[in-house]
Tab-separated table of C-alpha atoms in Angstrom:
chain	number	residue	atom	x	y	z
A	1	MET	CA	176.032	62.406	182.784
A	2	VAL	CA	175.501	62.678	186.506
A	3	SER	CA	177.499	65.487	188.039
A	4	LEU	CA	178.118	65.252	191.778
A	5	THR	CA	178.973	68.402	193.698
A	6	PRO	CA	179.106	68.905	197.461
A	7	GLY	CA	175.584	69.039	198.858
A	8	ARG	CA	173.937	69.074	195.439
A	9	ARG	CA	173.710	66.961	192.301
A	10	VAL	CA	172.415	67.685	188.835
A	11	LEU	CA	171.256	64.979	186.442
A	12	VAL	CA	172.016	65.629	182.795
A	13	VAL	CA	170.723	63.209	180.170
A	14	ALA	CA	173.447	61.630	178.005
A	15	ALA	CA	174.301	58.415	176.186
A	16	THR	CA	176.276	57.115	179.154
A	17	ALA	CA	176.369	58.291	182.745
A	18	ALA	CA	179.128	58.070	185.310
A	19	VAL	CA	177.625	57.231	188.690
A	20	LEU	CA	179.148	56.870	192.104
A	21	THR	CA	178.455	53.409	193.531
A	22	GLY	CA	180.143	51.781	196.455
A	23	GLY	CA	182.879	54.378	196.505
A	24	SER	CA	183.918	53.708	192.897
A	25	THR	CA	182.837	54.930	189.478
A	26	ALA	CA	180.665	52.671	187.324
A	27	LEU	CA	179.011	53.225	183.972
A	28	ALA	CA	175.249	52.952	183.591
A	29	THR	CA	173.273	53.236	180.389
A	30	ALA	CA	171.118	56.363	180.166
A	31	THR	CA	169.024	57.873	177.425
A	32	GLY	CA	170.593	59.085	174.205
A	33	ALA	CA	170.163	59.396	170.488
A	34	SER	CA	171.943	56.106	169.893
A	35	THR	CA	169.269	54.173	171.811
A	36	GLY	CA	166.270	55.992	170.396
A	37	TYR	CA	164.872	56.624	173.887
A	38	TYR	CA	163.485	59.982	174.946
A	39	PRO	CA	162.786	61.154	178.509
A	40	VAL	CA	159.193	60.934	179.698
A	41	ALA	CA	160.068	62.308	183.142
A	42	THR	CA	163.319	63.082	184.939
A	43	TRP	CA	163.175	63.713	188.669
A	44	SER	CA	166.541	64.861	190.031
A	45	MET	CA	165.184	64.971	193.593
A	46	ASN	CA	167.456	67.826	194.640
A	47	GLU	CA	164.774	70.132	196.052
A	48	ASP	CA	165.478	72.070	199.228
A	49	SER	CA	164.539	70.894	202.708
A	50	GLY	CA	160.791	71.000	203.298
A	51	ALA	CA	159.896	71.089	199.603
A	52	HIS	CA	156.393	69.984	198.644
A	53	THR	CA	156.846	69.604	194.871
A	54	MET	CA	159.104	67.158	193.037
A	55	ILE	CA	160.206	68.926	189.856
A	56	ASP	CA	160.277	67.123	186.518
A	57	ASN	CA	163.480	68.326	184.885
A	58	SER	CA	162.604	66.782	181.516
A	59	GLY	CA	160.404	69.742	180.642
A	60	ASN	CA	157.339	67.510	180.256
A	61	GLY	CA	155.570	68.838	183.342
A	62	GLN	CA	155.272	65.546	185.227
A	63	HIS	CA	155.732	67.210	188.615
A	64	GLY	CA	154.994	65.269	191.800
A	65	THR	CA	153.670	65.888	195.299
A	66	ILE	CA	156.099	65.161	198.131
A	67	GLY	CA	154.447	63.779	201.262
A	68	SER	CA	155.276	65.534	204.515
A	69	GLU	CA	156.907	62.378	205.941
A	70	VAL	CA	159.436	62.287	203.080
A	71	ILE	CA	162.670	64.041	204.051
A	72	THR	CA	164.172	66.116	201.239
A	73	ASP	CA	167.667	67.598	200.835
A	74	VAL	CA	169.391	64.622	202.471
A	75	GLY	CA	173.095	64.491	201.671
A	76	VAL	CA	174.805	61.131	202.048
A	77	ARG	CA	177.847	59.510	200.416
A	78	GLY	CA	178.361	62.314	197.925
A	79	ALA	CA	174.780	62.717	196.721
A	80	THR	CA	171.609	64.580	197.686
A	81	GLY	CA	168.163	63.015	197.531
A	82	TYR	CA	165.004	62.025	199.405
A	83	ARG	CA	164.867	59.839	202.518
A	84	PHE	CA	162.012	57.446	203.281
A	85	THR	CA	162.160	56.397	206.934
A	86	ARG	CA	161.370	52.857	207.983
A	87	LEU	CA	157.789	51.960	208.922
A	88	GLN	CA	156.680	48.673	210.419
A	89	PRO	CA	155.388	46.411	207.612
A	90	ASP	CA	151.649	45.722	207.634
A	91	ARG	CA	151.029	47.634	210.859
A	92	PRO	CA	148.167	50.173	210.867
A	93	PRO	CA	147.645	53.035	210.427
A	94	THR	CA	148.467	53.899	206.842
A	95	HIS	CA	150.976	56.670	206.081
A	96	PRO	CA	149.958	58.308	202.791
A	97	ARG	CA	152.344	61.185	203.521
A	98	HIS	CA	155.227	58.672	203.272
A	99	LEU	CA	154.814	58.745	199.481
A	100	VAL	CA	155.740	60.905	196.548
A	101	THR	CA	152.938	60.815	193.969
A	102	VAL	CA	152.635	61.994	190.381
A	103	ALA	CA	149.143	62.424	188.954
A	104	ASP	CA	147.966	59.934	186.366
A	105	SER	CA	149.067	60.721	182.833
A	106	SER	CA	148.949	58.580	179.723
A	107	ALA	CA	152.553	59.620	179.095
A	108	LEU	CA	153.590	57.706	182.230
A	109	ASP	CA	151.891	54.493	181.060
A	110	PRO	CA	154.122	52.072	179.152
A	111	GLY	CA	151.368	51.370	176.631
A	112	SER	CA	152.895	49.309	173.824
A	113	ARG	CA	156.140	51.305	173.772
A	114	ASP	CA	159.610	50.197	174.741
A	115	TYR	CA	159.762	51.621	178.259
A	116	ALA	CA	162.522	51.952	180.858
A	117	VAL	CA	162.686	53.123	184.467
A	118	THR	CA	166.044	53.998	186.037
A	119	ILE	CA	166.499	54.720	189.747
A	120	ARG	CA	169.513	55.578	191.881
A	121	LEU	CA	168.919	54.335	195.424
A	122	ARG	CA	170.640	53.514	198.682
A	123	THR	CA	169.247	51.358	201.480
A	124	THR	CA	170.202	49.088	204.344
A	125	TYR	CA	166.707	47.625	204.629
A	126	GLN	CA	165.108	44.696	202.834
A	127	PHE	CA	161.481	45.471	202.155
A	128	GLY	CA	159.161	47.732	200.238
A	129	ASN	CA	157.886	48.961	196.896
A	130	ILE	CA	160.228	51.535	195.405
A	131	ILE	CA	158.152	52.857	192.504
A	132	GLN	CA	154.972	51.759	190.798
A	133	LYS	CA	152.033	52.796	188.659
A	134	GLY	CA	148.991	50.718	189.478
A	135	GLN	CA	148.678	47.704	191.739
A	136	ALA	CA	148.061	43.989	191.293
A	137	THR	CA	144.323	44.380	190.762
A	138	ALA	CA	144.512	47.496	188.598
A	139	SER	CA	142.556	47.336	185.368
A	140	GLY	CA	144.937	47.897	182.477
A	141	GLY	CA	147.978	46.360	184.156
A	142	ASN	CA	150.784	47.847	186.229
A	143	PHE	CA	154.535	48.019	186.750
A	144	LYS	CA	156.645	48.230	189.883
A	145	PHE	CA	160.089	47.923	191.461
A	146	GLN	CA	160.332	46.235	194.860
A	147	ILE	CA	163.184	45.053	197.070
A	148	PRO	CA	162.239	41.956	199.139
A	149	ASN	CA	165.163	40.616	201.181
A	150	GLY	CA	167.330	43.400	199.744
A	151	ILE	CA	167.042	41.953	196.218
A	152	VAL	CA	165.589	44.216	193.538
A	153	GLN	CA	162.695	42.859	191.505
A	154	CYS	CA	161.030	44.477	188.525
A	155	LEU	CA	157.536	43.565	187.339
A	156	PHE	CA	155.489	44.504	184.279
A	157	ARG	CA	151.896	43.216	184.002
A	158	GLY	CA	150.028	43.790	180.761
A	159	SER	CA	147.110	42.425	178.802
A	160	ASN	CA	149.193	39.474	177.603
A	161	GLY	CA	150.660	38.451	180.962
A	162	THR	CA	153.183	39.282	183.666
A	163	ILE	CA	156.962	39.258	183.467
A	164	ILE	CA	159.036	39.615	186.631
A	165	VAL	CA	162.822	39.630	186.840
A	166	GLN	CA	165.039	39.811	189.901
A	167	ALA	CA	168.697	40.275	190.698
A	168	SER	CA	170.826	37.453	192.071
A	169	ARG	CA	172.477	39.534	194.794
A	170	ARG	CA	171.400	41.935	197.508
A	171	ILE	CA	172.050	45.642	197.150
A	172	ASN	CA	170.945	46.771	200.623
A	173	ASP	CA	174.575	47.437	201.548
A	174	GLY	CA	174.337	51.174	202.245
A	175	TRP	CA	175.973	52.199	198.948
A	176	TRP	CA	174.362	53.977	196.022
A	177	HIS	CA	173.237	51.725	193.161
A	178	VAL	CA	171.731	52.515	189.765
A	179	VAL	CA	168.918	50.099	188.921
A	180	ARG	CA	167.332	50.098	185.477
A	181	CYS	CA	164.443	47.972	184.205
A	182	GLU	CA	163.548	47.957	180.522
A	183	ARG	CA	160.408	46.452	178.948
A	184	THR	CA	160.492	45.878	175.190
A	185	GLY	CA	158.545	43.770	172.730
A	186	SER	CA	160.964	40.904	173.312
A	187	GLY	CA	161.143	40.859	177.111
A	188	VAL	CA	162.226	42.577	180.316
A	189	ALA	CA	165.833	43.267	181.323
A	190	LEU	CA	167.207	44.421	184.687
A	191	THR	CA	170.594	46.085	185.020
A	192	ILE	CA	172.391	47.142	188.192
A	193	ASP	CA	175.286	49.598	188.011
A	194	GLY	CA	175.457	49.132	184.260
A	195	ARG	CA	175.633	45.337	184.299
A	196	THR	CA	172.857	42.967	183.271
A	197	ALA	CA	171.431	41.329	186.397
A	198	ALA	CA	168.466	39.450	184.920
A	199	ARG	CA	166.586	39.051	181.675
A	200	ARG	CA	163.398	37.242	180.650
A	201	GLY	CA	161.840	36.976	177.216
A	202	GLY	CA	158.204	37.496	176.298
A	203	TRP	CA	155.679	40.221	175.611
A	204	THR	CA	153.492	41.612	178.385
A	205	GLY	CA	151.068	43.324	176.078
A	206	PRO	CA	150.025	46.966	176.526
A	207	ILE	CA	149.967	48.538	179.989
A	208	SER	CA	147.737	51.534	180.625
A	209	ASN	CA	145.874	52.396	183.813
A	210	GLY	CA	144.265	55.367	185.533
A	211	TRP	CA	146.427	55.281	188.648
A	212	PRO	CA	148.932	57.840	189.885
A	213	LEU	CA	152.609	56.947	189.888
A	214	SER	CA	153.874	56.499	193.436
A	215	ILE	CA	157.356	56.410	194.934
A	216	GLY	CA	157.786	54.835	198.363
A	217	GLY	CA	154.806	52.457	198.555
A	218	LYS	CA	151.189	51.864	197.538
A	219	THR	CA	148.474	54.493	197.343
A	220	ASP	CA	145.531	52.108	197.841
A	221	CYS	CA	146.118	50.049	200.996
A	222	ASP	CA	144.890	49.656	204.553
A	223	GLN	CA	147.763	47.803	206.300
A	224	ARG	CA	145.309	45.002	207.112
A	225	ASP	CA	144.014	43.255	204.022
A	226	VAL	CA	146.367	45.128	201.696
A	227	GLY	CA	149.817	46.058	202.939
A	228	CYS	CA	151.217	49.435	201.904
A	229	ASP	CA	154.726	47.992	201.382
A	230	TYR	CA	156.457	51.224	202.373
A	231	TYR	CA	160.028	51.596	201.122
A	232	ALA	CA	162.793	52.552	203.561
A	233	GLY	CA	165.970	54.162	202.275
A	234	ASP	CA	167.211	57.005	200.090
A	235	ILE	CA	166.475	57.792	196.432
A	236	ASP	CA	168.732	60.163	194.505
A	237	TRP	CA	166.987	60.391	191.127
A	238	VAL	CA	164.448	58.662	188.894
A	239	GLU	CA	164.108	58.741	185.126
A	240	ILE	CA	161.446	57.238	182.879
A	241	GLU	CA	162.173	56.832	179.167
A	242	ALA	CA	160.276	55.488	176.179
A	243	ARG	CA	160.689	54.987	172.450
């Protein structure tokens, strides 16, 4: 469950989680014995102001580096998380300190496993890559969440092809939303606040690359030929699961 307390929030893994969205309580699927998923990494993002390390609360040691332009310990609408300020799209220079990065690890690659990424976010903007491991040209494939026009999209690219799903409605309304994307052997499914938003069948094939995981934009970009696609908004927590 997700427990919200004034100025601080603790994420506890359970079969279902109560989350605050839009001023009301909604149910979102989380990991649990009934699903067979186990946590690969759980980032509660409740570090103090000025923190440099994003702690992995799963116990698996997937700690991240917080860029100096990322604002930590931001309390808004009942939750505490990280804030990514808005940067002009495709305008040099690059801002690598706008990102949170986690060093490459085979545990973070989907491989051939069922694999799910869940994020709690809040934004009023309509652009940017939220989380990703690898980019479009990465050998071994990649996955990412992005939010063009305020509509969440989820993409998995593997050796067998690419599957992308997107929601039918915008969520850049300033409220917290829980977005989950799950890749299995039968397809990719996107849920928002516990409700299925999109689903597409097919098998991407294995995904495994040597890139770091990044939150808030791309790591390899120049804002000229390759845009950095910096995300603008707040992120409360991120969890990666596999089975």
